Backbone as a chain_set.jsonl record, in Angstrom:
{"seq": "MNLTCESDCLEDYLVETEVIDFGHSTISKKSSELYAESINENDFIKNAYEYVRDEIAHSWDIQSSRVTCKASEALIYQEGICYAKSNLLCALLRSKGIPAGFCYQRLTIGDTPDTGYCIHALNATYMKSIGRWVRLDARGNKVGIAAEFSVSEEKLAFPVRQAYNEMDYSVIYKAPNAKTIEVLKQNSDCIHMYLNGLPSTL", "coords": {"N": [[0.842, -1.189, 0.0], [0.301, 2.372, -0.367], [2.207, 4.286, 1.623], [2.116, 7.028, 3.902], [3.862, 9.644, 5.528], [3.534, 10.944, 8.811], [5.157, 13.034, 9.508], [7.488, 14.907, 7.581], [10.053, 15.016, 8.324], [12.782, 13.13, 9.064], [14.094, 13.127, 11.482], [12.13, 13.34, 13.388], [11.355, 10.794, 13.764], [13.167, 9.654, 15.364], [13.128, 10.288, 17.963], [13.385, 10.119, 21.53], [11.098, 8.998, 23.973], [8.787, 8.831, 26.775], [7.749, 6.222, 26.636], [9.114, 5.107, 24.514], [11.774, 4.402, 25.411], [14.713, 4.44, 24.808], [17.068, 5.148, 25.978], [17.286, 3.766, 28.286], [19.12, 1.463, 30.247], [18.826, -1.305, 29.73], [17.76, -1.396, 27.158], [19.743, -0.112, 25.598], [21.851, -1.887, 26.009], [20.882, -4.314, 24.895], [20.393, -3.507, 22.233], [22.968, -2.914, 21.421], [24.144, -5.439, 21.589], [22.723, -6.817, 19.588], [23.461, -5.27, 17.411], [26.183, -5.757, 17.274], [26.153, -8.337, 16.382], [25.412, -8.111, 13.806], [25.906, -7.649, 10.261], [25.552, -5.392, 8.777], [23.574, -2.35, 8.485], [20.996, -3.045, 7.515], [20.92, -5.733, 8.212], [20.983, -5.513, 10.964], [18.477, -4.298, 11.432], [16.816, -6.413, 10.636], [17.628, -8.364, 12.514], [16.92, -7.133, 14.946], [14.171, -6.906, 14.594], [13.426, -9.66, 14.372], [14.21, -10.525, 16.858], [12.421, -9.193, 18.636], [10.02, -10.158, 17.62], [10.278, -12.977, 18.011], [11.438, -13.536, 20.536], [10.26, -11.993, 22.498], [7.458, -12.598, 24.166], [4.042, -12.721, 23.092], [1.605, -11.443, 25.107], [-1.047, -12.382, 25.196], [-0.846, -14.822, 23.882], [0.572, -16.369, 25.679], [-1.109, -16.304, 27.727], [-0.863, -14.438, 29.84], [-1.286, -12.269, 32.618], [0.093, -9.968, 32.993], [0.709, -6.539, 32.304], [2.573, -4.737, 30.085], [4.162, -1.721, 29.015], [6.083, 0.451, 28.434], [9.012, 0.386, 26.327], [11.27, -0.628, 27.639], [10.072, -2.086, 29.688], [8.765, -4.158, 28.304], [11.023, -5.464, 27.382], [12.415, -6.148, 29.748], [10.565, -7.831, 31.085], [10.083, -9.585, 29.099], [7.778, -9.814, 27.555], [4.62, -8.756, 26.1], [1.747, -7.096, 24.62], [0.869, -6.303, 21.197], [1.077, -3.511, 21.203], [3.007, -2.828, 23.15], [5.159, -4.351, 22.218], [5.667, -3.145, 19.758], [6.541, -0.692, 20.665], [8.966, -1.481, 21.78], [10.454, -2.525, 19.558], [10.656, -0.201, 18.046], [12.187, 1.366, 19.815], [14.619, -0.073, 19.943], [15.543, 0.204, 17.32], [15.653, 3.01, 16.978], [17.583, 3.586, 18.858], [19.947, 3.124, 17.593], [20.037, 5.081, 15.721], [18.25, 4.715, 13.627], [15.504, 5.557, 11.772], [12.205, 5.06, 12.936], [8.754, 4.258, 13.05], [5.187, 4.162, 13.753], [2.523, 2.057, 12.76], [-0.876, 1.139, 11.93], [-3.609, -1.198, 12.078], [-7.063, -1.959, 11.69], [-8.74, -4.549, 13.011], [-10.699, -7.593, 13.27], [-11.428, -8.861, 16.51], [-11.706, -11.58, 17.046], [-12.255, -14.326, 14.815], [-14.325, -13.462, 13.236], [-16.606, -10.717, 12.374], [-18.549, -10.421, 14.405], [-17.246, -10.692, 16.786], [-16.231, -8.303, 17.449], [-14.053, -5.375, 17.161], [-10.582, -4.364, 17.049], [-7.7, -2.232, 17.48], [-4.677, -2.842, 15.911], [-1.191, -2.798, 16.354], [1.807, -2.056, 14.558], [5.093, -1.676, 13.131], [7.004, 0.737, 11.181], [9.978, 1.185, 9.362], [12.605, 3.3, 8.244], [14.592, 2.494, 5.597], [17.707, 3.123, 4.697], [19.268, 2.041, 2.693], [17.607, 1.342, 0.608], [16.087, 3.529, 0.362], [13.456, 3.96, 1.287], [10.414, 3.482, 3.236], [9.632, 0.608, 5.221], [7.229, -1.675, 6.293], [6.951, -3.551, 9.312], [5.911, -6.301, 11.236], [5.975, -7.225, 14.414], [4.448, -8.821, 16.049], [4.468, -11.552, 16.711], [4.839, -14.888, 15.774], [2.684, -17.713, 15.191], [0.624, -20.659, 14.893], [-1.016, -20.13, 11.906], [-0.204, -17.507, 11.726], [2.312, -15.798, 10.152], [4.49, -13.737, 9.984], [7.176, -11.992, 8.404], [10.525, -10.692, 7.921], [10.97, -8.573, 5.238], [11.99, -6.881, 2.321], [11.081, -6.771, -0.191], [8.407, -7.554, -0.484], [5.491, -7.081, 1.515], [5.146, -8.941, 4.464], [3.139, -9.368, 6.631], [1.57, -9.894, 9.882], [-1.219, -10.084, 9.771], [-3.646, -10.327, 7.235], [-5.64, -7.797, 5.757], [-9.078, -7.843, 5.757], [-11.353, -6.642, 3.767], [-14.017, -7.213, 3.386], [-14.861, -7.788, 5.881], [-14.895, -5.382, 7.074], [-12.448, -4.59, 7.989], [-9.392, -2.661, 8.179], [-6.512, -1.012, 6.786], [-4.444, 1.45, 8.061], [-2.87, 4.107, 6.491], [-0.917, 5.85, 7.356], [2.299, 6.606, 8.661], [3.098, 6.962, 11.833], [4.774, 9.185, 14.097], [4.822, 8.775, 16.798], [3.498, 6.477, 19.255], [-0.006, 5.705, 19.14], [-2.212, 7.587, 21.166], [-4.432, 6.381, 22.405], [-3.729, 3.694, 22.515], [-1.603, 3.662, 24.298], [-2.796, 4.71, 26.568], [-4.656, 2.71, 27.277], [-2.971, 0.661, 28.063], [-1.756, 1.786, 30.29], [-3.882, 2.124, 32.008], [-4.819, -0.325, 32.758], [-4.523, -3.359, 34.672], [-4.725, -6.028, 34.363], [-3.954, -8.073, 31.878], [-5.321, -10.016, 30.318], [-8.045, -9.492, 30.755], [-8.082, -6.879, 29.785], [-7.411, -7.323, 27.094], [-9.618, -8.688, 26.134], [-11.689, -6.946, 26.608], [-10.977, -4.214, 26.599], [-9.481, -3.006, 24.494], [-8.795, -0.387, 22.156], [-11.007, 0.394, 19.421], [-10.886, 2.061, 17.297], [-8.697, 4.533, 15.821]], "CA": [[0.0, 0.0, 0.0], [1.037, 3.635, -0.381], [2.342, 4.811, 2.971], [2.405, 8.453, 4.024], [4.468, 9.953, 6.823], [2.948, 12.031, 9.596], [6.13, 14.122, 9.418], [8.467, 14.781, 6.5], [11.38, 15.106, 8.937], [13.202, 11.841, 9.625], [14.506, 13.326, 12.87], [10.967, 13.13, 14.249], [11.22, 9.345, 13.962], [14.343, 9.233, 16.146], [12.97, 10.903, 19.287], [13.152, 9.285, 22.709], [9.939, 9.428, 24.754], [8.564, 8.06, 28.001], [7.527, 4.8, 26.339], [10.194, 4.678, 23.614], [12.849, 4.815, 26.327], [15.915, 3.723, 24.375], [18.196, 5.478, 26.84], [17.316, 2.813, 29.397], [20.301, 0.597, 30.125], [18.494, -2.608, 29.138], [17.576, -1.199, 25.719], [21.033, 0.166, 24.971], [22.645, -3.115, 26.051], [20.356, -5.276, 23.919], [20.605, -3.008, 20.87], [24.405, -3.058, 21.132], [24.374, -6.871, 21.35], [22.181, -7.142, 18.271], [24.262, -4.556, 16.419], [27.47, -6.454, 17.169], [25.916, -9.597, 15.672], [24.915, -7.783, 12.464], [26.969, -7.324, 9.303], [25.301, -4.039, 8.283], [22.363, -1.769, 9.069], [19.835, -3.861, 7.155], [20.966, -6.955, 9.005], [20.595, -5.135, 12.321], [17.023, -4.135, 11.438], [16.252, -7.77, 10.596], [17.904, -9.039, 13.784], [16.102, -6.497, 15.984], [12.794, -7.316, 14.329], [13.224, -11.073, 14.698], [14.338, -10.669, 18.309], [11.159, -8.794, 19.265], [8.982, -11.089, 17.158], [10.432, -14.355, 18.476], [11.902, -13.686, 21.918], [9.335, -11.293, 23.394], [6.186, -13.321, 24.026], [2.793, -11.96, 23.072], [0.979, -11.76, 26.403], [-2.257, -13.193, 25.011], [-0.453, -16.177, 23.488], [1.007, -17.115, 26.87], [-2.18, -16.09, 28.715], [-0.288, -13.719, 30.974], [-2.072, -11.129, 33.08], [0.968, -8.804, 33.127], [0.603, -5.494, 31.293], [3.777, -3.936, 29.879], [3.895, -0.572, 28.158], [7.349, 1.004, 27.96], [9.917, -0.536, 25.637], [12.121, -1.291, 28.632], [9.258, -3.068, 30.418], [8.593, -5.327, 27.437], [12.302, -6.163, 27.323], [12.723, -6.71, 31.069], [9.648, -8.933, 31.405], [10.071, -10.488, 27.941], [6.42, -10.022, 27.053], [3.779, -7.59, 25.858], [0.892, -7.226, 23.445], [1.475, -5.629, 20.042], [1.38, -2.107, 21.505], [4.286, -2.785, 23.861], [6.199, -4.911, 21.356], [6.028, -2.135, 18.76], [7.365, 0.295, 21.384], [10.302, -2.047, 21.945], [11.17, -2.554, 18.276], [10.959, 1.191, 17.722], [13.279, 1.815, 20.682], [15.858, -0.733, 19.534], [15.992, 0.804, 16.065], [16.023, 4.418, 17.2], [18.801, 3.665, 19.669], [21.078, 3.1, 16.664], [19.872, 6.137, 14.731], [17.443, 4.253, 12.498], [14.142, 6.08, 11.913], [11.16, 4.05, 13.089], [7.465, 4.816, 13.42], [4.104, 3.261, 14.131], [1.428, 1.875, 11.817], [-2.011, 0.488, 12.583], [-4.675, -1.865, 11.349], [-8.295, -2.244, 12.43], [-8.989, -5.957, 12.751], [-11.642, -8.249, 14.172], [-10.749, -9.449, 17.666], [-11.689, -13.008, 16.751], [-12.216, -14.667, 13.394], [-15.467, -12.895, 12.516], [-16.961, -9.388, 12.86], [-19.386, -10.417, 15.617], [-16.38, -10.678, 17.968], [-15.821, -6.927, 17.686], [-12.845, -4.908, 16.488], [-9.521, -3.756, 17.852], [-6.586, -1.637, 16.755], [-3.437, -3.617, 15.979], [-0.024, -1.94, 16.117], [3.025, -2.588, 13.97], [6.097, -0.625, 12.93], [7.632, 0.992, 9.884], [11.328, 1.715, 9.524], [13.167, 3.85, 7.02], [15.805, 1.772, 5.243], [18.507, 4.026, 3.873], [19.845, 1.326, 1.551], [16.641, 1.315, -0.492], [15.48, 4.845, 0.305], [12.011, 3.988, 1.533], [9.91, 2.885, 4.472], [9.184, -0.783, 5.158], [6.45, -2.055, 7.474], [7.334, -4.802, 9.958], [4.956, -6.661, 12.289], [6.672, -8.083, 15.378], [3.457, -9.376, 16.969], [4.857, -12.897, 17.135], [4.229, -15.905, 14.927], [2.122, -18.945, 15.748], [-0.152, -21.315, 13.845], [-1.881, -19.203, 11.191], [0.428, -16.186, 11.644], [3.68, -15.999, 9.671], [5.096, -12.472, 9.566], [8.604, -12.134, 8.127], [11.259, -9.52, 7.452], [11.07, -8.584, 3.777], [12.023, -5.565, 1.686], [10.507, -6.891, -1.534], [6.951, -7.602, -0.357], [5.09, -7.116, 2.918], [4.73, -10.224, 5.032], [2.647, -8.968, 7.94], [0.899, -10.94, 10.66], [-2.639, -10.21, 9.459], [-4.19, -9.715, 6.025], [-6.831, -6.99, 6.033], [-10.232, -8.369, 5.027], [-12.283, -5.527, 3.586], [-15.385, -7.716, 3.517], [-15.156, -7.787, 7.32], [-14.75, -3.997, 7.541], [-11.116, -4.351, 8.528], [-8.731, -1.636, 7.375], [-5.119, -0.606, 6.96], [-4.202, 2.895, 8.11], [-1.702, 4.304, 5.626], [0.011, 6.823, 7.931], [3.383, 6.199, 9.566], [3.076, 7.94, 12.918], [6.064, 9.343, 14.774], [4.659, 8.331, 18.188], [2.384, 5.533, 19.376], [-1.325, 6.299, 19.313], [-2.497, 7.869, 22.579], [-5.391, 5.409, 22.936], [-3.059, 2.422, 22.799], [-0.804, 3.834, 25.506], [-3.718, 4.924, 27.686], [-5.247, 1.447, 27.713], [-1.932, -0.088, 28.778], [-1.503, 2.429, 31.578], [-5.071, 2.091, 32.854], [-5.212, -1.699, 33.076], [-3.573, -4.166, 35.431], [-4.942, -7.432, 33.992], [-3.834, -8.082, 30.425], [-6.339, -10.857, 29.694], [-9.297, -8.722, 30.789], [-7.89, -5.757, 28.872], [-7.393, -7.814, 25.71], [-10.963, -9.098, 25.754], [-12.71, -5.931, 26.853], [-10.568, -2.819, 26.684], [-8.652, -2.473, 23.421], [-9.503, 0.579, 21.298], [-11.479, -0.153, 18.138], [-10.556, 3.052, 16.27], [-7.632, 5.454, 16.203]], "C": [[0.882, 1.244, 0.0], [1.033, 4.235, 1.016], [2.638, 6.305, 2.926], [2.933, 8.72, 5.43], [3.729, 11.089, 7.52], [3.847, 13.263, 9.54], [7.094, 13.863, 8.276], [9.9, 14.798, 7.028], [11.758, 13.777, 9.584], [13.617, 11.957, 11.085], [13.348, 13.096, 13.842], [10.746, 11.65, 14.555], [12.425, 8.761, 14.705], [14.247, 9.675, 17.607], [12.781, 9.851, 20.376], [11.981, 9.86, 23.492], [9.832, 8.579, 26.013], [8.434, 6.57, 27.708], [8.532, 4.242, 25.331], [11.504, 5.069, 24.314], [14.174, 4.126, 26.004], [17.17, 4.12, 25.141], [18.309, 4.574, 28.047], [18.44, 1.811, 29.18], [20.0, -0.744, 29.471], [18.339, -2.51, 27.625], [18.918, -0.999, 25.036], [21.922, -1.073, 24.952], [22.185, -4.102, 24.982], [20.596, -4.791, 22.491], [22.069, -3.132, 20.475], [24.761, -4.513, 20.856], [23.917, -7.253, 19.946], [22.992, -6.487, 17.157], [25.593, -5.266, 16.188], [27.345, -7.756, 16.382], [25.548, -9.369, 14.206], [26.048, -7.351, 11.542], [26.795, -5.926, 8.709], [23.981, -3.546, 8.877], [21.12, -2.583, 8.745], [19.769, -5.134, 7.988], [20.575, -6.672, 10.451], [19.08, -4.96, 12.423], [16.339, -5.498, 11.467], [16.439, -8.47, 11.937], [17.071, -8.461, 14.923], [14.643, -6.913, 15.835], [12.548, -8.756, 14.765], [13.377, -11.326, 16.196], [13.01, -10.323, 18.993], [10.046, -9.758, 18.87], [9.053, -12.425, 17.885], [10.742, -14.5, 19.964], [11.032, -12.957, 22.947], [7.947, -11.897, 23.181], [5.016, -12.348, 23.912], [1.986, -12.402, 24.294], [-0.278, -12.616, 26.259], [-1.891, -14.635, 24.682], [-0.04, -17.01, 24.688], [0.019, -16.954, 28.019], [-1.636, -15.478, 30.008], [-1.169, -12.536, 31.344], [-1.228, -9.859, 33.182], [0.753, -7.823, 31.97], [1.926, -4.74, 31.239], [3.447, -2.824, 28.905], [5.183, -0.014, 27.569], [8.171, -0.061, 27.237], [10.755, -1.318, 26.64], [11.353, -2.335, 29.427], [9.062, -4.33, 29.593], [9.872, -6.148, 27.379], [12.62, -6.85, 28.654], [11.867, -7.94, 31.363], [9.485, -9.912, 30.256], [8.667, -10.81, 27.448], [5.711, -8.693, 26.844], [2.819, -7.887, 24.729], [1.516, -6.379, 22.332], [1.836, -4.177, 20.337], [2.749, -1.985, 22.173], [5.423, -3.311, 22.992], [6.616, -3.916, 20.271], [6.826, -1.002, 19.398], [8.805, -0.199, 21.492], [11.072, -2.062, 20.629], [11.555, -1.145, 17.854], [12.157, 1.674, 18.522], [14.611, 1.208, 20.268], [16.421, -0.096, 18.264], [16.455, 2.249, 16.265], [17.316, 4.547, 18.004], [20.06, 3.65, 18.811], [20.892, 4.097, 15.513], [19.082, 5.749, 13.505], [16.009, 4.744, 12.686], [13.115, 4.955, 11.972], [9.883, 4.726, 13.564], [6.439, 3.732, 13.669], [3.02, 3.256, 13.061], [0.328, 1.063, 12.5], [-2.939, -0.182, 11.58], [-5.892, -1.969, 12.268], [-8.736, -3.646, 12.037], [-10.096, -6.482, 13.662], [-10.85, -8.875, 15.323], [-10.624, -10.956, 17.493], [-11.658, -13.23, 15.254], [-13.305, -13.989, 12.576], [-15.869, -11.557, 13.129], [-17.78, -9.366, 14.148], [-18.55, -10.429, 16.898], [-15.928, -9.265, 18.322], [-14.494, -6.611, 17.008], [-11.826, -4.362, 17.479], [-8.487, -3.143, 16.922], [-5.338, -2.471, 16.997], [-2.27, -2.717, 15.584], [1.121, -2.718, 15.485], [3.965, -1.418, 13.723], [6.398, -0.406, 11.452], [9.006, 1.568, 10.164], [11.835, 2.222, 8.18], [14.505, 3.178, 6.753], [16.596, 2.604, 4.232], [19.012, 3.345, 2.61], [18.912, 1.289, 0.352], [15.862, 2.625, -0.593], [13.98, 4.879, 0.489], [11.667, 3.294, 2.851], [9.43, 1.452, 4.222], [8.408, -1.095, 6.44], [6.887, -3.428, 7.981], [6.369, -5.065, 11.117], [5.597, -7.687, 13.213], [5.727, -8.707, 16.397], [3.862, -10.727, 17.551], [4.11, -13.935, 16.332], [3.699, -17.079, 15.738], [1.34, -19.596, 14.613], [-1.112, -20.302, 13.226], [-1.328, -17.798, 11.06], [1.892, -16.387, 11.268], [4.234, -14.701, 9.109], [6.598, -12.662, 9.4], [9.206, -10.782, 7.776], [11.388, -9.618, 5.936], [11.088, -7.154, 3.259], [11.365, -5.595, 0.306], [8.982, -6.932, -1.511], [6.595, -7.704, 1.121], [4.648, -8.514, 3.318], [4.33, -9.968, 6.479], [1.89, -10.103, 8.618], [-0.534, -11.174, 10.191], [-2.98, -9.58, 8.112], [-5.445, -8.927, 6.407], [-7.969, -7.463, 5.131], [-11.287, -7.265, 4.921], [-13.735, -5.965, 3.726], [-15.829, -7.757, 4.972], [-15.016, -6.386, 7.918], [-13.425, -3.759, 8.26], [-10.429, -3.304, 7.647], [-7.279, -1.447, 7.773], [-5.087, 0.916, 7.049], [-2.877, 3.156, 7.396], [-0.626, 5.201, 6.233], [1.07, 6.143, 8.795], [3.498, 7.288, 10.626], [4.425, 7.992, 13.625], [6.012, 8.902, 16.231], [3.511, 7.34, 18.254], [1.074, 6.263, 19.63], [-1.67, 6.437, 20.792], [-3.462, 6.851, 23.19], [-4.707, 4.098, 23.315], [-2.218, 2.518, 24.071], [-1.699, 3.979, 26.729], [-4.287, 3.606, 28.198], [-4.226, 0.59, 28.459], [-1.714, 0.481, 30.17], [-2.673, 2.268, 32.546], [-5.475, 0.687, 33.282], [-4.105, -2.434, 33.82], [-3.715, -5.652, 35.136], [-4.989, -7.511, 32.473], [-4.939, -8.886, 29.753], [-7.678, -10.136, 29.653], [-9.217, -7.558, 29.809], [-8.018, -6.204, 27.423], [-8.8, -8.154, 25.236], [-11.962, -7.953, 25.79], [-12.278, -4.479, 26.658], [-9.777, -2.247, 25.541], [-9.434, -1.468, 22.574], [-9.874, -0.036, 19.963], [-11.259, 0.804, 16.977], [-9.387, 3.896, 16.754], [-8.229, 6.764, 16.722]], "O": [[2.066, 1.175, 0.328], [-0.01, 4.642, 1.529], [3.325, 6.785, 2.024], [2.5, 8.094, 6.398], [3.346, 12.073, 6.888], [3.363, 14.395, 9.527], [7.477, 12.719, 8.032], [10.848, 14.616, 6.265], [11.121, 13.351, 10.548], [13.504, 10.993, 11.842], [13.565, 12.702, 14.988], [10.032, 11.304, 15.496], [12.671, 7.556, 14.679], [15.174, 9.463, 18.389], [12.114, 8.836, 20.176], [11.88, 11.076, 23.657], [10.675, 7.723, 26.278], [8.956, 5.744, 28.458], [8.773, 3.035, 25.301], [12.232, 5.95, 23.857], [14.693, 3.341, 26.798], [18.221, 3.501, 24.975], [19.313, 4.605, 28.757], [18.679, 1.368, 28.056], [20.833, -1.269, 28.732], [18.733, -3.419, 26.893], [19.205, -1.632, 24.02], [22.663, -1.292, 23.994], [23.004, -4.659, 24.252], [20.964, -5.586, 21.626], [22.378, -3.424, 19.32], [25.587, -4.795, 19.987], [24.637, -7.929, 19.211], [23.188, -7.074, 16.093], [26.07, -5.365, 15.058], [28.316, -8.222, 15.786], [25.391, -10.327, 13.449], [27.031, -6.759, 11.989], [27.75, -5.338, 8.202], [23.351, -4.241, 9.673], [20.275, -2.79, 9.616], [18.694, -5.556, 8.415], [19.916, -7.491, 11.092], [18.465, -5.417, 13.386], [15.397, -5.711, 12.23], [15.511, -9.101, 12.441], [16.572, -9.204, 15.769], [13.969, -7.231, 16.815], [11.567, -9.037, 15.454], [12.75, -12.234, 16.742], [12.531, -11.082, 19.836], [9.22, -10.129, 19.705], [8.032, -12.953, 18.326], [10.345, -15.487, 20.583], [11.073, -13.277, 24.135], [7.342, -11.716, 22.125], [5.0, -11.295, 24.549], [1.723, -13.59, 24.482], [-0.545, -13.476, 27.098], [-2.549, -15.566, 25.147], [-0.271, -18.219, 24.719], [0.269, -17.405, 29.137], [-1.92, -15.948, 31.11], [-1.732, -11.879, 30.47], [-1.77, -8.782, 33.43], [0.63, -8.225, 30.813], [2.355, -4.167, 32.24], [2.557, -2.966, 28.067], [5.36, -0.005, 26.351], [8.037, -1.255, 27.505], [10.928, -2.529, 26.503], [11.917, -3.363, 29.802], [9.178, -5.441, 30.111], [9.825, -7.377, 27.331], [13.046, -8.005, 28.673], [12.371, -8.962, 31.83], [8.834, -10.946, 30.403], [8.392, -11.918, 26.987], [6.139, -7.651, 27.34], [3.037, -8.821, 23.958], [2.587, -5.802, 22.522], [2.804, -3.66, 19.778], [3.552, -1.131, 21.798], [6.53, -2.774, 23.027], [7.79, -3.853, 19.908], [7.691, -0.413, 18.75], [9.748, 0.573, 21.318], [12.232, -1.651, 20.593], [12.66, -0.922, 17.358], [13.049, 2.321, 17.973], [15.626, 1.903, 20.245], [17.628, 0.116, 18.15], [17.513, 2.649, 15.781], [18.057, 5.516, 17.84], [21.116, 4.109, 19.245], [21.519, 3.965, 14.461], [19.217, 6.374, 12.453], [15.362, 4.38, 13.668], [13.147, 4.022, 11.17], [9.922, 5.65, 14.376], [6.765, 2.551, 13.782], [2.645, 4.3, 12.526], [0.562, 0.394, 13.506], [-3.037, 0.209, 10.416], [-5.749, -2.056, 13.487], [-9.066, -3.903, 10.879], [-10.393, -5.887, 14.697], [-9.736, -9.36, 15.126], [-9.571, -11.537, 17.758], [-11.102, -12.422, 14.509], [-13.218, -13.944, 11.349], [-15.521, -11.277, 14.276], [-17.714, -8.397, 14.904], [-19.085, -10.2, 17.982], [-15.316, -9.05, 19.368], [-13.891, -7.469, 16.363], [-12.164, -3.956, 18.591], [-8.405, -3.483, 15.742], [-4.986, -2.77, 18.138], [-2.348, -1.971, 14.608], [1.374, -3.874, 15.824], [3.648, -0.283, 14.079], [6.091, -1.239, 10.599], [9.178, 2.351, 11.098], [11.539, 1.656, 7.128], [15.433, 3.268, 7.558], [16.2, 2.76, 3.077], [19.168, 3.99, 1.573], [19.365, 1.214, -0.79], [15.073, 2.812, -1.518], [13.3, 5.729, -0.085], [12.494, 2.63, 3.477], [8.896, 1.134, 3.159], [8.879, -0.809, 7.541], [7.156, -4.341, 7.2], [6.05, -4.157, 11.884], [5.748, -8.856, 12.859], [6.153, -9.082, 17.489], [3.63, -11.008, 18.727], [2.886, -13.876, 16.217], [4.198, -17.392, 16.819], [1.396, -19.121, 13.479], [-1.919, -19.69, 13.926], [-1.911, -16.971, 10.359], [2.63, -17.067, 11.98], [4.427, -14.576, 7.9], [7.223, -13.401, 10.16], [8.501, -9.851, 7.386], [11.859, -10.628, 5.412], [10.301, -6.316, 3.699], [11.124, -4.545, -0.29], [8.334, -6.406, -2.416], [7.313, -8.339, 1.893], [3.886, -9.176, 2.613], [5.057, -10.295, 7.416], [1.607, -11.134, 8.008], [-1.02, -12.305, 10.203], [-2.64, -8.422, 7.869], [-6.214, -9.346, 7.272], [-7.843, -7.482, 3.907], [-12.018, -6.997, 5.874], [-14.587, -5.178, 4.137], [-17.024, -7.76, 5.265], [-15.019, -6.229, 9.139], [-13.305, -2.824, 9.051], [-10.834, -3.086, 6.506], [-6.876, -1.682, 8.912], [-5.651, 1.596, 6.191], [-1.878, 2.492, 7.673], [0.469, 5.303, 5.68], [0.772, 5.225, 9.56], [3.942, 8.401, 10.342], [5.124, 6.985, 13.738], [7.057, 8.677, 16.84], [2.633, 7.36, 17.392], [1.055, 7.318, 20.264], [-1.447, 5.516, 21.576], [-3.326, 6.496, 24.361], [-5.062, 3.468, 24.312], [-2.135, 1.557, 24.835], [-1.402, 3.439, 27.794], [-4.391, 3.401, 29.407], [-4.587, -0.132, 29.389], [-1.511, -0.269, 31.124], [-2.481, 2.275, 33.762], [-6.388, 0.531, 34.093], [-2.919, -2.171, 33.627], [-2.91, -6.455, 35.608], [-5.956, -7.066, 31.853], [-5.447, -8.471, 28.711], [-8.369, -10.161, 28.634], [-10.175, -7.283, 29.087], [-8.664, -5.533, 26.618], [-9.138, -7.933, 24.073], [-12.97, -7.983, 25.083], [-13.131, -3.597, 26.561], [-9.416, -1.072, 25.6], [-10.615, -1.681, 22.303], [-9.152, -0.881, 19.433], [-11.419, 0.428, 15.816], [-9.117, 3.968, 17.953], [-7.489, 7.675, 17.096]]}, "num_chains": 1, "name": "protein.A"}
């Protein structure tokens, strides 16, 4: 799809915030480890993406009640839903000067529209080697979900089904959506939040 940037300034996609806390010692340590294992910037992006996708558990998949929000929290506790995992991937990339932002989809919570809708978060990163933005979904793979790192074609976790009123938002945001952060901060039980409290629109 044709992506548009909220800001034309790449510097806006490098900012540290309360939740994209890449100055935290755990973030800087992990990003340095991943960088040392990489042969170039593209390889680092792939390694950071696959680390968050594979090593940080999706809280719903492991039926955990813990709610993480900040990038450092997702890293310390090794879990989070897509909102927290996208904060972490963004922080890892920005810590090495790689522009990263946030993208969203509106999806059904279950398999059909009668289950309701929720906002799903993923990332986009600017890859200097190809001169464009690439979307990456670090939600975490399982049966029926097979997101991959790819610069040639998007391989996201979820296809958008227009017949079900699902949608792709085309904007690359410089900060996570306020509703997604608010719901993480206001809840203490992830399972209850996931079933009852996720925002359905941006």
